[in-house]
């Protein structure tokens, strides 16, 4: 099972490499939903993400994502604490934080010039992000 999954990931990464210019280290922008699921499943993101991708990975988050998870209260306390461990990428919304999804979407607008991958567990957001190379 594991080998099949790794082959599928490599196939997808090769597609993005050849068609859109994504090269290692891959820049992953984390969403709070992904971190929450990893916390529930007791998965260490820093260790497992490079193993899953099979290449060098740069895991990032934005201030807007952290602010939104803090506003949601004690239910996401662990998620917020984990998000704060990752380097912050300047999104340009430091003065007036906007909702996390809008922030992440602005990071990949205009043909995703910085070559980010959005990492989320929300199905609706996944469908919208798949339309952006």
Backbone as numpy.savetxt, mean C-alpha at the origin, in Angstrom:
# Nx Ny Nz CAx CAy CAz Cx Cy Cz
1.15 -24.92 -3.29 0.32 -23.73 -3.29 1.19 -22.48 -3.29
2.22 -22.47 -2.48 3.07 -21.30 -2.36 3.79 -20.99 -3.67
4.26 -22.00 -4.36 4.97 -21.80 -5.62 4.03 -21.22 -6.67
2.79 -21.70 -6.73 1.83 -21.17 -7.68 1.56 -19.69 -7.42
1.44 -19.32 -6.14 1.19 -17.93 -5.78 2.36 -17.04 -6.17
3.59 -17.50 -5.93 4.77 -16.73 -6.28 4.90 -16.56 -7.79
4.57 -17.59 -8.55 4.61 -17.49 -10.00 3.60 -16.47 -10.50
2.43 -16.46 -9.89 1.39 -15.51 -10.29 1.84 -14.08 -10.00
2.44 -13.86 -8.83 2.92 -12.53 -8.47 4.01 -12.09 -9.43
4.95 -12.98 -9.74 6.03 -12.63 -10.66 5.50 -12.31 -12.06
4.48 -13.02 -12.47 3.87 -12.77 -13.77 3.24 -11.37 -13.81
2.55 -10.99 -12.73 1.93 -9.67 -12.66 3.00 -8.58 -12.61
4.05 -8.78 -11.81 5.11 -7.79 -11.72 5.86 -7.63 -13.04
6.06 -8.73 -13.75 6.69 -8.65 -15.07 5.84 -7.84 -16.04
4.53 -8.02 -15.97 3.62 -7.24 -16.81 3.79 -5.76 -16.53
3.79 -5.37 -15.26 3.93 -3.96 -14.90 5.33 -3.43 -15.24
6.32 -4.29 -15.14 7.69 -3.88 -15.47 7.82 -3.56 -16.96
7.30 -4.44 -17.79 7.46 -4.29 -19.24 6.52 -3.24 -19.83
5.33 -3.09 -19.27 4.35 -2.18 -19.87 4.31 -0.80 -19.24
4.65 -0.68 -17.96 4.49 0.61 -17.29 5.76 1.12 -16.62
6.85 0.38 -16.68 8.12 0.86 -16.15 8.29 0.75 -14.65
7.60 -0.18 -14.01 7.79 -0.40 -12.57 9.02 -1.27 -12.37
9.98 -0.78 -11.57 11.20 -1.53 -11.29 11.46 -1.55 -9.79
12.20 -2.57 -9.31 12.54 -2.62 -7.89 13.44 -1.44 -7.52
13.39 -0.95 -6.33 12.51 -1.36 -5.24 11.09 -0.85 -5.48
10.14 -1.76 -5.38 8.74 -1.40 -5.58 8.25 -0.57 -4.40
7.54 0.51 -4.69 7.05 1.40 -3.65 5.60 1.05 -3.34
5.36 0.57 -2.14 4.03 0.14 -1.72 3.45 1.18 -0.76
2.28 1.72 -1.10 1.57 2.64 -0.22 0.52 1.86 0.55
0.67 1.79 1.87 -0.22 0.99 2.70 -1.50 1.75 3.04
-2.59 1.00 3.09 -3.88 1.47 3.54 -4.16 0.84 4.90
-4.97 1.50 5.72 -5.25 0.99 7.07 -5.99 -0.35 7.04
-6.80 -0.60 6.01 -7.52 -1.86 5.95 -6.57 -3.05 5.80
-5.52 -2.87 5.01 -4.53 -3.94 4.83 -3.78 -4.21 6.13
-3.39 -3.15 6.81 -2.65 -3.30 8.06 -3.53 -3.96 9.12
-4.82 -3.61 9.14 -5.74 -4.21 10.11 -5.85 -5.72 9.89
-5.97 -6.14 8.65 -6.09 -7.57 8.35 -4.78 -8.28 8.70
-3.65 -7.67 8.40 -2.35 -8.27 8.76 -2.21 -8.41 10.26
-2.70 -7.44 11.01 -2.66 -7.50 12.47 -3.54 -8.64 12.98
-4.73 -8.79 12.41 -5.63 -9.87 12.82 -5.04 -11.24 12.50
-4.33 -11.35 11.37 -3.75 -12.63 10.95 -2.34 -12.83 11.51
-1.86 -11.87 12.27 -0.53 -11.90 12.89 0.57 -12.05 11.85
0.52 -11.21 10.82 1.51 -11.21 9.75 2.41 -9.99 9.92
3.71 -10.22 9.91 4.68 -9.14 9.99 4.89 -8.60 8.58
4.42 -7.39 8.33 4.45 -6.81 6.99 5.89 -6.60 6.51
6.75 -6.11 7.38 8.13 -5.81 6.98 8.88 -7.06 6.52
8.59 -8.20 7.13 9.26 -9.44 6.75 8.59 -10.12 5.56
7.27 -10.17 5.57 6.55 -10.97 4.60 6.37 -10.30 3.23
6.29 -8.99 3.19 6.07 -8.32 1.90 7.23 -8.58 0.93
8.49 -8.43 1.32 9.57 -8.75 0.38 9.60 -10.23 -0.02
9.24 -11.12 0.90 9.19 -12.55 0.57 8.09 -12.83 -0.44
6.95 -12.20 -0.26 5.81 -12.42 -1.15 6.10 -11.86 -2.54
6.66 -10.66 -2.60 6.96 -10.03 -3.88 8.17 -10.69 -4.53
9.12 -11.11 -3.71 10.31 -11.76 -4.24 11.38 -10.78 -4.68
11.21 -9.53 -4.37 12.16 -8.49 -4.75 12.20 -7.44 -3.64
13.07 -6.46 -3.82 13.18 -5.38 -2.84 11.92 -4.52 -2.85
11.45 -4.17 -1.65 10.20 -3.43 -1.50 10.43 -2.25 -0.57
9.83 -1.13 -0.92 9.88 0.05 -0.07 8.45 0.29 0.42
8.21 0.07 1.70 6.87 0.17 2.26 6.68 1.57 2.84
5.66 2.27 2.36 5.41 3.65 2.76 3.96 3.83 3.18
3.71 4.93 3.86 2.35 5.34 4.18 2.32 6.86 4.14
1.14 7.44 4.26 1.03 8.90 4.24 0.44 9.39 5.56
0.60 10.66 5.80 0.07 11.27 7.02 -1.46 11.20 7.04
-2.07 11.32 5.89 -3.54 11.26 5.81 -4.07 9.90 6.24
-3.38 8.83 5.87 -3.80 7.47 6.27 -3.70 7.32 7.78
-2.62 7.81 8.36 -2.44 7.72 9.81 -3.49 8.55 10.53
-3.74 9.76 10.05 -4.73 10.64 10.69 -6.13 10.00 10.66
-6.49 9.38 9.54 -7.81 8.76 9.44 -7.93 7.58 10.40
-6.88 6.77 10.51 -6.97 5.63 11.43 -6.98 6.10 12.89
-6.34 7.22 13.19 -6.41 7.77 14.55 -7.81 8.27 14.86
-8.47 8.87 13.88 -9.82 9.40 14.08 -10.84 8.29 14.32
-10.57 7.10 13.81 -11.51 6.00 13.99 -11.47 5.41 15.39
-10.52 5.84 16.20 -10.55 5.54 17.62 -9.81 4.29 18.05
-10.22 3.81 19.23 -9.52 2.71 19.91 -9.61 1.40 19.14
-10.61 1.26 18.30 -10.76 0.02 17.53 -9.55 -0.22 16.62
-8.95 0.85 16.12 -7.81 0.73 15.22 -6.51 1.20 15.88
-6.41 1.09 17.19 -5.20 1.53 17.89 -3.97 0.76 17.43
-4.06 -0.55 17.35 -2.94 -1.38 16.91 -2.56 -1.08 15.46
-3.57 -0.88 14.63 -3.33 -0.54 13.23 -2.57 0.77 13.11
-2.99 1.76 13.89 -2.34 3.07 13.87 -0.90 2.95 14.33
-0.68 2.17 15.36 0.68 2.00 15.89 1.59 1.34 14.84
1.09 0.37 14.12 1.87 -0.29 13.07 2.13 0.67 11.91
1.11 1.44 11.52 1.29 2.39 10.42 2.37 3.42 10.73
2.47 3.81 11.98 3.47 4.82 12.37 4.89 4.29 12.29
5.07 2.98 12.20 6.40 2.39 12.10 7.01 2.55 10.70
6.18 2.75 9.71 6.66 2.85 8.34 7.00 4.30 7.98
7.94 4.47 7.05 8.30 5.83 6.62 7.10 6.55 6.01
7.03 7.84 6.27 5.96 8.66 5.71 6.40 9.22 4.37
5.49 9.18 3.42 5.75 9.81 2.14 4.94 11.11 2.11
5.55 12.19 1.73 4.86 13.47 1.71 3.84 13.47 0.59
2.60 13.70 1.01 1.50 13.66 0.04 1.04 15.06 -0.35
1.49 16.08 0.37 1.07 17.44 0.07 -0.19 17.86 0.81
-0.68 17.01 1.70 -1.89 17.33 2.46 -1.59 17.48 3.94
-0.36 17.81 4.31 0.02 17.86 5.72 -0.76 18.93 6.48
-1.03 20.07 5.82 -1.74 21.16 6.48 -3.21 20.82 6.69
-3.84 20.27 5.68 -5.25 19.90 5.75 -5.39 18.44 5.32
-5.32 17.50 6.26 -5.46 16.09 5.88 -6.81 15.80 5.23
-6.79 14.99 4.20 -8.01 14.59 3.51 -8.23 13.11 3.78
-9.39 12.55 3.42 -9.61 11.11 3.63 -8.52 10.27 2.98
-8.19 9.17 3.61 -7.06 8.34 3.17 -7.21 7.88 1.73
-8.41 7.47 1.34 -8.58 6.98 -0.02 -8.33 8.07 -1.05
-8.80 9.29 -0.79 -8.56 10.39 -1.72 -7.07 10.73 -1.79
-6.40 10.64 -0.66 -4.96 10.89 -0.62 -4.21 9.88 -1.47
-4.50 8.61 -1.29 -3.82 7.57 -2.06 -4.14 7.68 -3.54
-5.36 8.06 -3.86 -5.74 8.20 -5.25 -4.99 9.37 -5.91
-4.78 10.46 -5.16 -4.02 11.57 -5.73 -2.55 11.20 -5.93
-2.05 10.25 -5.14 -0.65 9.83 -5.27 -0.42 9.07 -6.59
-1.44 8.39 -7.09 -1.28 7.61 -8.32 -1.94 8.24 -9.54
-2.44 9.45 -9.40 -3.05 10.13 -10.55 -1.99 10.53 -11.56
-2.41 10.96 -12.70 -1.53 11.39 -13.78 -0.56 10.29 -14.19
-1.09 9.14 -14.50 -0.33 7.99 -14.99 0.69 7.45 -14.00
0.51 7.71 -12.73 1.34 7.11 -11.68 2.83 7.32 -11.95
3.24 8.56 -12.04 4.62 8.91 -12.40 5.65 8.37 -11.40
5.30 8.25 -10.13 6.23 7.77 -9.11 6.25 6.24 -9.02
5.39 5.56 -9.76 5.35 4.09 -9.81 4.99 3.46 -8.46
3.88 3.88 -7.90 3.41 3.33 -6.63 2.49 2.14 -6.86
2.46 1.26 -5.86 1.45 0.21 -5.77 0.62 0.54 -4.54
-0.70 0.54 -4.66 -1.59 0.76 -3.52 -1.90 -0.60 -2.92
-1.67 -0.75 -1.62 -1.90 -2.01 -0.93 -3.12 -1.83 -0.03
-4.24 -2.46 -0.39 -5.48 -2.32 0.36 -6.24 -3.64 0.36
-7.19 -3.77 1.27 -8.05 -4.95 1.33 -9.49 -4.61 0.94
-9.78 -3.37 0.70 -11.13 -2.93 0.35 -11.41 -3.24 -1.12
-12.39 -4.09 -1.38 -12.70 -4.55 -2.74 -13.07 -3.39 -3.67
-13.85 -2.45 -3.17 -14.28 -1.32 -3.99 -13.07 -0.49 -4.43
-12.15 -0.27 -3.50 -10.95 0.50 -3.81 -10.04 -0.26 -4.78
-9.98 -1.58 -4.63 -9.16 -2.39 -5.53 -9.64 -2.25 -6.97
-10.96 -2.28 -7.17 -11.50 -2.15 -8.52 -11.14 -0.80 -9.13
-11.20 0.26 -8.33 -10.88 1.59 -8.84 -9.39 1.72 -9.13
-8.55 1.16 -8.31 -7.10 1.27 -8.48 -6.63 0.46 -9.68
-7.27 -0.64 -9.98 -6.86 -1.49 -11.10 -6.98 -0.77 -12.44
-7.79 0.27 -12.50 -7.94 1.03 -13.72 -6.76 1.97 -13.97
-5.96 2.22 -12.94 -4.81 3.12 -13.06 -3.55 2.29 -13.18
-2.75 2.50 -14.21 -1.52 1.71 -14.33 -0.50 2.18 -13.32
